[in-house]
Coordinates of N, CA and C in Angstrom, one line a residue:
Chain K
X1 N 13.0 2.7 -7.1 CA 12.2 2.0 -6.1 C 10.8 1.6 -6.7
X2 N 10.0 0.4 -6.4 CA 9.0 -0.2 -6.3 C 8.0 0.7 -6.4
X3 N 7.0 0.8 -7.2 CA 6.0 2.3 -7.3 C 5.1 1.3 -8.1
X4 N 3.7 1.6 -7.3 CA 1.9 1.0 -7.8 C 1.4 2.5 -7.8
X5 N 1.1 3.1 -9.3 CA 0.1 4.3 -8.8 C -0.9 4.3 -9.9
X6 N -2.3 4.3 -8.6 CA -3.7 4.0 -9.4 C -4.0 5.2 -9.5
X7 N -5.1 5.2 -10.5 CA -6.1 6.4 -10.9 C -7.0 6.8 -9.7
X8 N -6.9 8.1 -10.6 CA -8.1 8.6 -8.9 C -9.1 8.2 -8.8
X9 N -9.7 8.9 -7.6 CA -11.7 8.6 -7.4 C -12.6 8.7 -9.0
X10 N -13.3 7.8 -8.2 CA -14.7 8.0 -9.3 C -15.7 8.1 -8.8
X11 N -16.6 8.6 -9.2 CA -18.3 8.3 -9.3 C -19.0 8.3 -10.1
X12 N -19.5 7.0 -10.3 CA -20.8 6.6 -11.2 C -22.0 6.4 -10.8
X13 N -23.2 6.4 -11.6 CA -24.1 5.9 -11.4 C -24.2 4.6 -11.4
X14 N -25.4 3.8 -10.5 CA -25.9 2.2 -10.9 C -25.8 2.2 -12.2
X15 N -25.7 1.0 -13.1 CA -25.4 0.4 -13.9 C -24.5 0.9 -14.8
X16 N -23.6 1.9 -14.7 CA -22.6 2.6 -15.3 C -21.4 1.6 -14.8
X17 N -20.1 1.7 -16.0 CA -18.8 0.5 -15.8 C -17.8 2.1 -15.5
X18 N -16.5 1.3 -14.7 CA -15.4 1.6 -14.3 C -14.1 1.2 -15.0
X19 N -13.3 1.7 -15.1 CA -12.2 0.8 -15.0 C -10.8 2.2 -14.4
X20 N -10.0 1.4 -13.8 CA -9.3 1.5 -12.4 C -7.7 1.1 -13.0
X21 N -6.9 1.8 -13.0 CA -5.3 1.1 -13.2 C -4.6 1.7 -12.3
X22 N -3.3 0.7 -12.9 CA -2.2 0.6 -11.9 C -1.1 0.6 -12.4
X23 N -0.4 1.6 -12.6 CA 0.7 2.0 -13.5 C 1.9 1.3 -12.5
X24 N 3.1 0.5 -12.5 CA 4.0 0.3 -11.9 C 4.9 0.6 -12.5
X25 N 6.1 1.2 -11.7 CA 7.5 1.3 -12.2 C 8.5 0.9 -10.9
X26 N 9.9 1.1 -11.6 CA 10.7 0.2 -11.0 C 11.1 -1.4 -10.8
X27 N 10.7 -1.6 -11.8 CA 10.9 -3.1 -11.6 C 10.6 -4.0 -13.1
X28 N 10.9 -5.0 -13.2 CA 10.4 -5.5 -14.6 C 8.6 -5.8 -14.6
X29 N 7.7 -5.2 -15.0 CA 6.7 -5.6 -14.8 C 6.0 -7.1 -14.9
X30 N 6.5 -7.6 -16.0 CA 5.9 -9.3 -16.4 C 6.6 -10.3 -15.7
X31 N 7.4 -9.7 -14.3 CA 7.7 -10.6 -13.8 C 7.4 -11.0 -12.4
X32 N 6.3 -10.2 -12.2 CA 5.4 -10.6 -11.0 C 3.5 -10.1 -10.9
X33 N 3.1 -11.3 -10.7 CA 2.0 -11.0 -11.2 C 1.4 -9.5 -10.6
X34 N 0.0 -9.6 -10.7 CA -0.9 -8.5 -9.9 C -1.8 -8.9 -9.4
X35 N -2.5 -8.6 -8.1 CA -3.6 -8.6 -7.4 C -4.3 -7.5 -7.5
X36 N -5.5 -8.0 -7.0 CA -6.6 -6.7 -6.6 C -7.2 -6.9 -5.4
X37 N -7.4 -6.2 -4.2 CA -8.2 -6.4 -3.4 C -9.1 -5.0 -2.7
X38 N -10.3 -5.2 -2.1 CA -11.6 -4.5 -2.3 C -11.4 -4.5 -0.2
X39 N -12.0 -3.0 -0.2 CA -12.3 -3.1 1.1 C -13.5 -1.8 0.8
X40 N -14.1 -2.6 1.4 CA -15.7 -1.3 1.4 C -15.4 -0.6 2.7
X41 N -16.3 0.3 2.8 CA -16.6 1.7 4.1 C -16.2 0.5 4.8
X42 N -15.6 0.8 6.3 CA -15.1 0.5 7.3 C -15.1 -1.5 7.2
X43 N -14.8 -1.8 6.3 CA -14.5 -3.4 6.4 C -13.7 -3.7 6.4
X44 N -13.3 -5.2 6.2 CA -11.6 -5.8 5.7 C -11.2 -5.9 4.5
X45 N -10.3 -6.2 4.0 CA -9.7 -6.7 3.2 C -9.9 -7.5 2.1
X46 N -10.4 -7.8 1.3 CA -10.9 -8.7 0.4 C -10.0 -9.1 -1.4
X47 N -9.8 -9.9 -1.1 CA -9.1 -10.7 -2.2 C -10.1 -10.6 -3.2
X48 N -9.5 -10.0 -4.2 CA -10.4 -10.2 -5.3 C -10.1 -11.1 -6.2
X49 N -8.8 -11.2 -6.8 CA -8.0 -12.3 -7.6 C -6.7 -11.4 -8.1
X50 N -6.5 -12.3 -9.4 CA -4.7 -12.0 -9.9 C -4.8 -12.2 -11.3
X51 N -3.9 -11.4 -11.6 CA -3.7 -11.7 -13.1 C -2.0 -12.2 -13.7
X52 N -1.9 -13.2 -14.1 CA 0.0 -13.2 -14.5 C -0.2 -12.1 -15.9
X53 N 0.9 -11.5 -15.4 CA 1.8 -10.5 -15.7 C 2.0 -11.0 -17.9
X54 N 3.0 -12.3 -16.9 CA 3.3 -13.0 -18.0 C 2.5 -13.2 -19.2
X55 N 1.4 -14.2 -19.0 CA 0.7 -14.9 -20.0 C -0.4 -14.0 -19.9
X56 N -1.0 -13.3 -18.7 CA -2.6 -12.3 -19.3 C -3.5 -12.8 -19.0
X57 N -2.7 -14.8 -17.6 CA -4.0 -15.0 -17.5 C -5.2 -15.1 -16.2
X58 N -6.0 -14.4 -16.3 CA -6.5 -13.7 -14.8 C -7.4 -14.7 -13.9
X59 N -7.0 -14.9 -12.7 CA -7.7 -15.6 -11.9 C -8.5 -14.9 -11.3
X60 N -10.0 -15.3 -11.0 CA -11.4 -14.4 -10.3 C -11.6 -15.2 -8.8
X61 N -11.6 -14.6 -7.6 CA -11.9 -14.8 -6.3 C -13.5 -15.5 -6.8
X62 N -14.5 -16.1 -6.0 CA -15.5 -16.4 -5.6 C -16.0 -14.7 -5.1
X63 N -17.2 -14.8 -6.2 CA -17.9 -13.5 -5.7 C -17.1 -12.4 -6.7
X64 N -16.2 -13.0 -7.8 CA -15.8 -11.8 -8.6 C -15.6 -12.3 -9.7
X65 N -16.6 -13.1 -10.0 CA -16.8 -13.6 -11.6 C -17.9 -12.5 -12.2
X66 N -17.6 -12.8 -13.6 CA -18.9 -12.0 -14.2 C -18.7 -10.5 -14.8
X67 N -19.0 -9.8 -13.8 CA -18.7 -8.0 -14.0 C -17.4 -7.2 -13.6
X68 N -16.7 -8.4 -12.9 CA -15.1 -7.9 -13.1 C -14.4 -8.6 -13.9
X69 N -13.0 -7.7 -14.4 CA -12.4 -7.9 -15.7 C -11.1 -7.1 -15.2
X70 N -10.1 -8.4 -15.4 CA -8.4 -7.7 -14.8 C -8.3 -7.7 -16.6
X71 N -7.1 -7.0 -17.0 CA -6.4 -6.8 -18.4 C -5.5 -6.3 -17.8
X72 N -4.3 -6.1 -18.8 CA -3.2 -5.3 -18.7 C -2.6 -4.6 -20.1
X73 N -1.8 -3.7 -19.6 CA -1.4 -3.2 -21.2 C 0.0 -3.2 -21.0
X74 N 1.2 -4.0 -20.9 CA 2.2 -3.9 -21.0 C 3.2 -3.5 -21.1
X75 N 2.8 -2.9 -22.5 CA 3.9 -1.4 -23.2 C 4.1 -0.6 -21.9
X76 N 2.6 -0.3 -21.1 CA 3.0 0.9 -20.1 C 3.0 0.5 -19.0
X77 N 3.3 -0.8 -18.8 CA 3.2 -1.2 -17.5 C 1.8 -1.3 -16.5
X78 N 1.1 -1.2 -17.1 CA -0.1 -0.9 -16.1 C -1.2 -2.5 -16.3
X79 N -2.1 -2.4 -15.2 CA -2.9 -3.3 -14.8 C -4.0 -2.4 -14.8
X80 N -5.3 -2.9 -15.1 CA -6.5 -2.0 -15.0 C -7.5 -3.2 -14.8
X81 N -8.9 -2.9 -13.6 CA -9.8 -3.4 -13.3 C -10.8 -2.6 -14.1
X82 N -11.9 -3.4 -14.5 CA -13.3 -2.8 -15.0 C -14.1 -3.5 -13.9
X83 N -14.7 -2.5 -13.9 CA -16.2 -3.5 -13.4 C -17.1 -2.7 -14.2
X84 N -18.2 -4.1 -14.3 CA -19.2 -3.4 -15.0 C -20.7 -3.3 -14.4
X85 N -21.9 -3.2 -15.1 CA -22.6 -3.0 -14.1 C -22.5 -2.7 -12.6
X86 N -22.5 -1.4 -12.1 CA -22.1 -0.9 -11.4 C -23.3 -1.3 -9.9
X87 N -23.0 -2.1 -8.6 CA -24.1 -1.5 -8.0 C -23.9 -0.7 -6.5
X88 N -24.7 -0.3 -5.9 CA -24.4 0.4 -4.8 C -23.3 -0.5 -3.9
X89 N -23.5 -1.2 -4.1 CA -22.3 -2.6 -3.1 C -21.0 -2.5 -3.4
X90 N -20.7 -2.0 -4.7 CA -19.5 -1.7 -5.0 C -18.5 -0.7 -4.4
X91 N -19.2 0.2 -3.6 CA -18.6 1.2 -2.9 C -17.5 0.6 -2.4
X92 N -16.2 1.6 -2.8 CA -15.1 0.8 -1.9 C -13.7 1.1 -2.3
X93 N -12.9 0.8 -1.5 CA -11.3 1.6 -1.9 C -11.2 -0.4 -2.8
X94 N -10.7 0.0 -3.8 CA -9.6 -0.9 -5.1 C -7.7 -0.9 -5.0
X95 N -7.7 -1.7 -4.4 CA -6.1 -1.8 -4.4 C -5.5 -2.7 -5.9
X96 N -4.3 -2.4 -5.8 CA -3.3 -3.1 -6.7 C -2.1 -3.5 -5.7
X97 N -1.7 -4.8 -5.7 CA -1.1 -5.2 -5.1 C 0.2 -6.1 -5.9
X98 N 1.4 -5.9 -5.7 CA 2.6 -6.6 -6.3 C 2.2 -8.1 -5.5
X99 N 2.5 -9.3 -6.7 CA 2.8 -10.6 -6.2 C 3.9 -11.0 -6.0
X100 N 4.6 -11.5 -5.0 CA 5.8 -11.7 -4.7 C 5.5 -13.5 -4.6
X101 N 4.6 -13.9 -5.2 CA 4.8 -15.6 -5.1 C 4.4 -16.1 -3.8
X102 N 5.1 -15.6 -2.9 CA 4.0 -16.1 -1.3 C 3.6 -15.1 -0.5
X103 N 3.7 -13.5 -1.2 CA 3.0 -12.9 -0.5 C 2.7 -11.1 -1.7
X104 N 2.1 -10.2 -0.9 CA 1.7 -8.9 -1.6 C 2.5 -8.2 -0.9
X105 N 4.2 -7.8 -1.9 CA 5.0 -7.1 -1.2 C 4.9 -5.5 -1.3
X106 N 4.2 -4.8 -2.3 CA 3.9 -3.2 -2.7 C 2.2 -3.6 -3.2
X107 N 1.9 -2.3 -2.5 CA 0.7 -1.6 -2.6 C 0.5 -0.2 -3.7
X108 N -0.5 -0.3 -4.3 CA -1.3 0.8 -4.5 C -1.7 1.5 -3.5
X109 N -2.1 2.9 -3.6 CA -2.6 4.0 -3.1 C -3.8 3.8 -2.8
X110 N -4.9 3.5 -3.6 CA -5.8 2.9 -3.5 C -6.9 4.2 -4.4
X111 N -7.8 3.1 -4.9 CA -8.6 4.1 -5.3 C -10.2 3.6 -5.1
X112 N -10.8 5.1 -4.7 CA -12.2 5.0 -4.0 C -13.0 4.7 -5.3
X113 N -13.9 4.2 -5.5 CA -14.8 4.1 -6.4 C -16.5 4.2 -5.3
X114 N -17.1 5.5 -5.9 CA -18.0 5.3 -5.4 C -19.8 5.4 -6.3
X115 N -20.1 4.1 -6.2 CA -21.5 4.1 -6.7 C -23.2 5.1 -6.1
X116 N -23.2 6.0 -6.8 CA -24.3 6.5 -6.0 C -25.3 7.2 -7.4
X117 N -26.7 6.7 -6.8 CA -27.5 7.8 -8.1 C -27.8 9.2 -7.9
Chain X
X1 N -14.5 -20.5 -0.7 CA -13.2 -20.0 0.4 C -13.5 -18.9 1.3
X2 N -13.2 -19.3 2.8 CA -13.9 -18.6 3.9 C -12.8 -17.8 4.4
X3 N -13.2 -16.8 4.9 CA -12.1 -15.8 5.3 C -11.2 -16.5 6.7
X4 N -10.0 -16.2 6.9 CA -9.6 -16.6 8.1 C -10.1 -15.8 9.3
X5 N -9.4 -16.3 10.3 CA -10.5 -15.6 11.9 C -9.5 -15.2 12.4
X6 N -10.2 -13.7 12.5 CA -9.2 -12.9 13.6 C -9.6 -12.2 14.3
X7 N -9.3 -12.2 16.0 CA -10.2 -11.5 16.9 C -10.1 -10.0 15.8
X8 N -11.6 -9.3 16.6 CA -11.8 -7.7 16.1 C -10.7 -7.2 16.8
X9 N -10.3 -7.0 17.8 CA -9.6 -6.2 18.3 C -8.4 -7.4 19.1
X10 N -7.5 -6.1 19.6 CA -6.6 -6.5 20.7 C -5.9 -5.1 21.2
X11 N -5.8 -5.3 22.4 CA -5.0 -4.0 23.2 C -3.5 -4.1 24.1
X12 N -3.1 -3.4 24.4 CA -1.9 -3.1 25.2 C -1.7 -1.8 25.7
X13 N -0.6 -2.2 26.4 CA -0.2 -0.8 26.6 C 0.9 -0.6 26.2
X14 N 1.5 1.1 26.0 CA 2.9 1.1 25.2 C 3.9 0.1 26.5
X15 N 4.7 -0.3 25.6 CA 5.9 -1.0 26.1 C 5.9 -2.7 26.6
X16 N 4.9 -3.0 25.8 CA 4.2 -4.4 26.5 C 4.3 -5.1 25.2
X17 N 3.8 -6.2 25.1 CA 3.5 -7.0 24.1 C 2.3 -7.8 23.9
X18 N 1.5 -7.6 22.9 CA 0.6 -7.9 22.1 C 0.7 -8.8 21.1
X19 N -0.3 -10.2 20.9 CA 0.0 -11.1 20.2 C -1.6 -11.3 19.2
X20 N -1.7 -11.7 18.4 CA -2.6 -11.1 17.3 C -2.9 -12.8 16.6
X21 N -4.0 -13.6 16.6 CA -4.2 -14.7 16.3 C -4.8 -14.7 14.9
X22 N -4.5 -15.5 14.0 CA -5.2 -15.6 12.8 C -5.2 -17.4 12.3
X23 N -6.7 -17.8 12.5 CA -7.0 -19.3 12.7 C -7.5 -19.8 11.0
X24 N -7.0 -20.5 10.4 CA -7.7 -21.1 9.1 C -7.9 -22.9 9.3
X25 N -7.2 -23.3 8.3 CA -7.6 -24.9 8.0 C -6.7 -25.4 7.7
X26 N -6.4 -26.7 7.3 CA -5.7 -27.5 6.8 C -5.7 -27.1 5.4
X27 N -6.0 -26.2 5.1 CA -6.1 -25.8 3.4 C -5.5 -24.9 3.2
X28 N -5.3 -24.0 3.9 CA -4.6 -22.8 4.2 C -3.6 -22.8 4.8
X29 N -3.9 -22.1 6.0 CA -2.7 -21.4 6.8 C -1.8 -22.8 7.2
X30 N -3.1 -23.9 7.6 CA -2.4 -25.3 8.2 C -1.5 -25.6 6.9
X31 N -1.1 -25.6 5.2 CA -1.5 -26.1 4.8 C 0.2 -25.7 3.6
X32 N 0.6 -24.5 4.3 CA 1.2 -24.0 3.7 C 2.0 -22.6 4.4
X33 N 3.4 -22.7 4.1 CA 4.2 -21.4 5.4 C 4.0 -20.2 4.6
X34 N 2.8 -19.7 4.0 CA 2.6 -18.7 3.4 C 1.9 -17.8 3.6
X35 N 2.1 -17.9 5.0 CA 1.0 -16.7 5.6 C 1.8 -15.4 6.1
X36 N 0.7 -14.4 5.8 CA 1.6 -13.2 5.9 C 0.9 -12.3 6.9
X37 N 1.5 -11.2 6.8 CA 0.6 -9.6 7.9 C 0.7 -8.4 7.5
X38 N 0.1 -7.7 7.6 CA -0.5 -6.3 6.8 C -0.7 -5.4 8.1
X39 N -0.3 -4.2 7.8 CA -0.7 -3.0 8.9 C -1.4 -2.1 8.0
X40 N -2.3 -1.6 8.4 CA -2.9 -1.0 7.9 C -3.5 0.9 8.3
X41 N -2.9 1.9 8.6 CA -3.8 2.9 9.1 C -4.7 3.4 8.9
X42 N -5.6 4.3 9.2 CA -6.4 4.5 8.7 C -6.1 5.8 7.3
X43 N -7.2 5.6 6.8 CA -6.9 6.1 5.0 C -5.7 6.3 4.3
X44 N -5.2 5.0 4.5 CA -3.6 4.5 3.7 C -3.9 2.8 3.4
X45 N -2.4 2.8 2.7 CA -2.7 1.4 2.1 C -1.9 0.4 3.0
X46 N -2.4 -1.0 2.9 CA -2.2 -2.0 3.5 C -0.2 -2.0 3.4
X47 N 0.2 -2.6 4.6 CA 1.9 -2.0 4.4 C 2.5 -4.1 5.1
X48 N 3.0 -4.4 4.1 CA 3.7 -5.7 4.2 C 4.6 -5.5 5.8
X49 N 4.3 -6.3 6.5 CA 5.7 -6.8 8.5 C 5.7 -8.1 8.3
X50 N 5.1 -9.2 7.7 CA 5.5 -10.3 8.2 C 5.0 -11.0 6.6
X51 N 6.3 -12.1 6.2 CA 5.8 -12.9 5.2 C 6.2 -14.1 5.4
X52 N 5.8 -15.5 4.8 CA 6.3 -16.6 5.1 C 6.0 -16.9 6.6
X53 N 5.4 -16.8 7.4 CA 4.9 -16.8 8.2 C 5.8 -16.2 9.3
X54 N 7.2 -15.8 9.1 CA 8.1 -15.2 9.8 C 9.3 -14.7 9.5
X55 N 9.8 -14.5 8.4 CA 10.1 -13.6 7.6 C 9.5 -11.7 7.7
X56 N 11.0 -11.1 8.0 CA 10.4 -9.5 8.0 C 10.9 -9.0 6.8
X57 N 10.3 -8.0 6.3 CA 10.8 -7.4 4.7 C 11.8 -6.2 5.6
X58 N 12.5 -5.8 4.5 CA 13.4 -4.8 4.7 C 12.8 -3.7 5.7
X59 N 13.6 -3.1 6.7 CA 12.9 -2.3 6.9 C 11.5 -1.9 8.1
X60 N 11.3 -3.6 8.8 CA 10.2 -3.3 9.5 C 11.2 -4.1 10.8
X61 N 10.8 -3.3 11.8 CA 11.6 -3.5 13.1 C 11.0 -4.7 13.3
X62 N 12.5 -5.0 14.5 CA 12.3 -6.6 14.7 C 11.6 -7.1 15.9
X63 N 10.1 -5.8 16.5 CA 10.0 -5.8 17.7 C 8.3 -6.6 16.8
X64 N 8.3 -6.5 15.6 CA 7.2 -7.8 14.7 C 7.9 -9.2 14.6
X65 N 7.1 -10.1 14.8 CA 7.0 -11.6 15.1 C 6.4 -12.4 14.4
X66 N 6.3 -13.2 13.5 CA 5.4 -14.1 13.2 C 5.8 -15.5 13.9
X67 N 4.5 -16.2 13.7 CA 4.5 -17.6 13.8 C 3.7 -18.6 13.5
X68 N 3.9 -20.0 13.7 CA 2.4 -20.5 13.4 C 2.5 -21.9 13.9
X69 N 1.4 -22.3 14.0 CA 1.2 -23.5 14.9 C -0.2 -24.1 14.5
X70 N 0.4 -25.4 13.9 CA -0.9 -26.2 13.0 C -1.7 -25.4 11.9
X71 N -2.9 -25.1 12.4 CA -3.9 -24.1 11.4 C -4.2 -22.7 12.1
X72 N -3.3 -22.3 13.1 CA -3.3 -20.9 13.5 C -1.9 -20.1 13.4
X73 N -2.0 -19.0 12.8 CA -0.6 -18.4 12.6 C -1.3 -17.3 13.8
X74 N -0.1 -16.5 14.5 CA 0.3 -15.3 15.6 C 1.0 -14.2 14.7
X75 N 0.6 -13.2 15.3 CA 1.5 -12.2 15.0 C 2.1 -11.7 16.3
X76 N 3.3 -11.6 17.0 CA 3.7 -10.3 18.4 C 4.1 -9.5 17.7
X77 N 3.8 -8.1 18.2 CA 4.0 -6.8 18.8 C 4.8 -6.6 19.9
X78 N 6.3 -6.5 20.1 CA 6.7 -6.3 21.1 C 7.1 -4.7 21.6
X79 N 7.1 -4.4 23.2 CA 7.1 -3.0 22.7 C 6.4 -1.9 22.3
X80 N 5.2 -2.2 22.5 CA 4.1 -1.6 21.8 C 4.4 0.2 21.6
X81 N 4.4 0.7 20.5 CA 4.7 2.1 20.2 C 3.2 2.8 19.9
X82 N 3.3 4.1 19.9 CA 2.2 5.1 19.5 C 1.5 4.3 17.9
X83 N 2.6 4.3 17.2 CA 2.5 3.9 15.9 C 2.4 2.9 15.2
X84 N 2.4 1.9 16.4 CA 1.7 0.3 15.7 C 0.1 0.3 16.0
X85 N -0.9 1.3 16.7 CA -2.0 1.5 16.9 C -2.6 1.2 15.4
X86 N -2.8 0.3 14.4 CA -4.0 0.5 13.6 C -4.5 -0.8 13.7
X87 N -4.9 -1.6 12.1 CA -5.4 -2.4 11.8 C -4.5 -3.3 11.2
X88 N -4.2 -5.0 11.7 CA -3.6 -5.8 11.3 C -4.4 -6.8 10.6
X89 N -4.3 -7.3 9.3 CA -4.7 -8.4 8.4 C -3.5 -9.4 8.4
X90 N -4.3 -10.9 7.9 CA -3.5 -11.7 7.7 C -4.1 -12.3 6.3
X91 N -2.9 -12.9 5.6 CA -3.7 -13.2 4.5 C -2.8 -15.0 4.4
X92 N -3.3 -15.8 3.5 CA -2.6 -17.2 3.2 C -3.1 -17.2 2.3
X93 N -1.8 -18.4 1.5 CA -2.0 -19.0 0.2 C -2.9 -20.2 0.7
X94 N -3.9 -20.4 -0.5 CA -4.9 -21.4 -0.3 C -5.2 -22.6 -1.5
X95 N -3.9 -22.5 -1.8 CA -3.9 -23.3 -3.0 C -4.9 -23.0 -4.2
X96 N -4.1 -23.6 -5.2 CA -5.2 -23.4 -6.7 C -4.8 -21.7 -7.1
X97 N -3.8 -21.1 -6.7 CA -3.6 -19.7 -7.0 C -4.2 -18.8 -5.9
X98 N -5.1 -19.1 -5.0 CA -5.9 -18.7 -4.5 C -5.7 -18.2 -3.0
X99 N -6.0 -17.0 -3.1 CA -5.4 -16.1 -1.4 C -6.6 -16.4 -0.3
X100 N -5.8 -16.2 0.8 CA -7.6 -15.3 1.5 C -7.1 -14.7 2.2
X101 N -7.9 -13.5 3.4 CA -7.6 -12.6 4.2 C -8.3 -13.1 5.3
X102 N -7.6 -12.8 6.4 CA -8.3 -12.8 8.1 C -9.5 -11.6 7.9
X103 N -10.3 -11.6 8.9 CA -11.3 -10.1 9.0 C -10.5 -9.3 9.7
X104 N -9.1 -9.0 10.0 CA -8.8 -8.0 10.7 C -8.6 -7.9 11.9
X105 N -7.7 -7.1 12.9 CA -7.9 -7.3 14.2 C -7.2 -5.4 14.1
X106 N -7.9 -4.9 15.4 CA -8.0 -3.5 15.4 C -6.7 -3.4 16.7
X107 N -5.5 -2.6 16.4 CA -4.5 -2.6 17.7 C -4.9 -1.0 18.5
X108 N -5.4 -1.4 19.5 CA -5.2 0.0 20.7 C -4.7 -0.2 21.5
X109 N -4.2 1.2 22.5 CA -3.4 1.2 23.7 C -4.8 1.1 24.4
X110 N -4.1 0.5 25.6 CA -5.1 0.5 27.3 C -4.9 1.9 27.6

C-alpha cells in the first residue's frame, strides 16, 4: 500500500536551516510528482509547490522562493524540504503530499517544525 | 494566487445534510474540473473524499458529494455522522502547475 513517512519534530533556533523528508513506499516513486504544504498553529492549508519526481524539477508557490529548497534522492525514494534561514513564522506542521495529476491522493504524517530562541 | 473562499464554518445536525461552498475564478476552479476536498481532524493529516470535482477515491462513502457550478465548487455531506465533524479544504488546479487551497470550513453538529 501507498505509504509518505516524514521525519520527526524539530526545533531550531532563528536563523538555523531544516531539512524535512518523505520517504515513500509502495509505489513507483518517479512516477508521480510531490507536494509540500504548510499549515501553521490553528490555520489552513497552504500550498507550497511540487517537485517532478521525474526530471528534479521543483516548482515554488508565491511566498516560497528563496529559503525553501525541494530535492529528492531517488535511490531511497525520498523527497526532502530545507528551509533555510529559519524565522519565528515558520512554525508549522510540513506535509508531503503524493501528485496524482489533478489531485493530492496520499498524505504524510506531517511534521512539526518549530522555530523558537 | 489568492486562496479560494470558504465559509469558516458550517453546521448540522446528525442525519441531515450539509453543503460546504468553495468560490474561485475563471482561473481556477471556473477554469478547470480539478477541484478537489480534504477532511481533515484534528492533529492528523489532510485525507482525499472528493477529486475532479466529483469523483470519490476508494473507500469514502457515498453519503460525500461534489459539484460545481461556474467558479464555485460544493461539497454535500449527506447524513451527517459523529465523524465527519472536522475540517474540510478545497484545493484547484490553477494552471501553470500551480494549486491553491480554500481557507477551510470547520463541520459541527447543532
Amino acid at each position: 500500500q501507498v505509504q509518505l513517512v516524514q521525519s520527526g519534530s524539530e526545533l531550531k533556533k532563528p536563523g538555523a536551516s531544516v531539512k524535512v523528508s518523505c520517504k515513500a513506499s509502495g509505489y513507483t516513486f518517479t512516477s508521480y510528482g510531490m507536494n509540500w504544504v504548510r499549515q501553521a498553529p490553528g490555520q489552513g492549508l497552504e500550498w507550497m509547490g511540487w517537485i517532478n519526481t521525474n526530471s528534479g524539477n521543483p516548482t515554488y508557490a508565491q511566498g516560497f522562493t528563496g529559503r525553501f529548497v525541494f530535492s529528492l534522492d531517488t535511490s531511497v525514494s525520498t523527497a526532502y524540504l530545507q528551509i533555510s534561514s529559519l524565522k519565528a513564522e515558520d512554525t508549522a506542521v510540513y506535509y508531503c503530499a503524493r501528485d496524482s495529476i489533478t489531485t493530492f491522493d496520499y498524505w504524510g504524517q506531517g511534521t512539526l517544525v518549530t522555530v523558537s530562541s | 494566487q489568492s486562496a479560494l473562499t470558504q465559509p469558516p464554518s458550517a453546521s448540522g445536525s446528525p442525519g441531515q445534510s450539509v453543503t460546504i461552498s468553495c468560490t474561485g475564478t475563471s482561473s481556477d476552479v471556473g477554469g478547470y474540473n480539478y477541484v478537489s476536498w480534504y477532511q481533515q481532524h484534528p492533529g492528523k493529516a489532510p485525507k482525499l473524499m472528493i477529486y475532479e470535482v466529483s469523483k470519490r477515491p476508494s473507500g469514502v462513502p457515498d453519503r460525500f458529494s461534489g459539484s460545481k457550478s461556474g467558479n464555485t465548487a460544493s461539497l454535500t455531506v449527506s447524513g451527517l455522522q459523529a465523524d465527519d465533524e472536522a475540517d474540510y479544504y478545497c484545493s484547484s488546479y490553477a494552471g501553470s502547475d500551480v494549486r491553491v487551497f480554500g481557507g477551510g470550513t470547520k463541520l459541527t453538529f447543532l
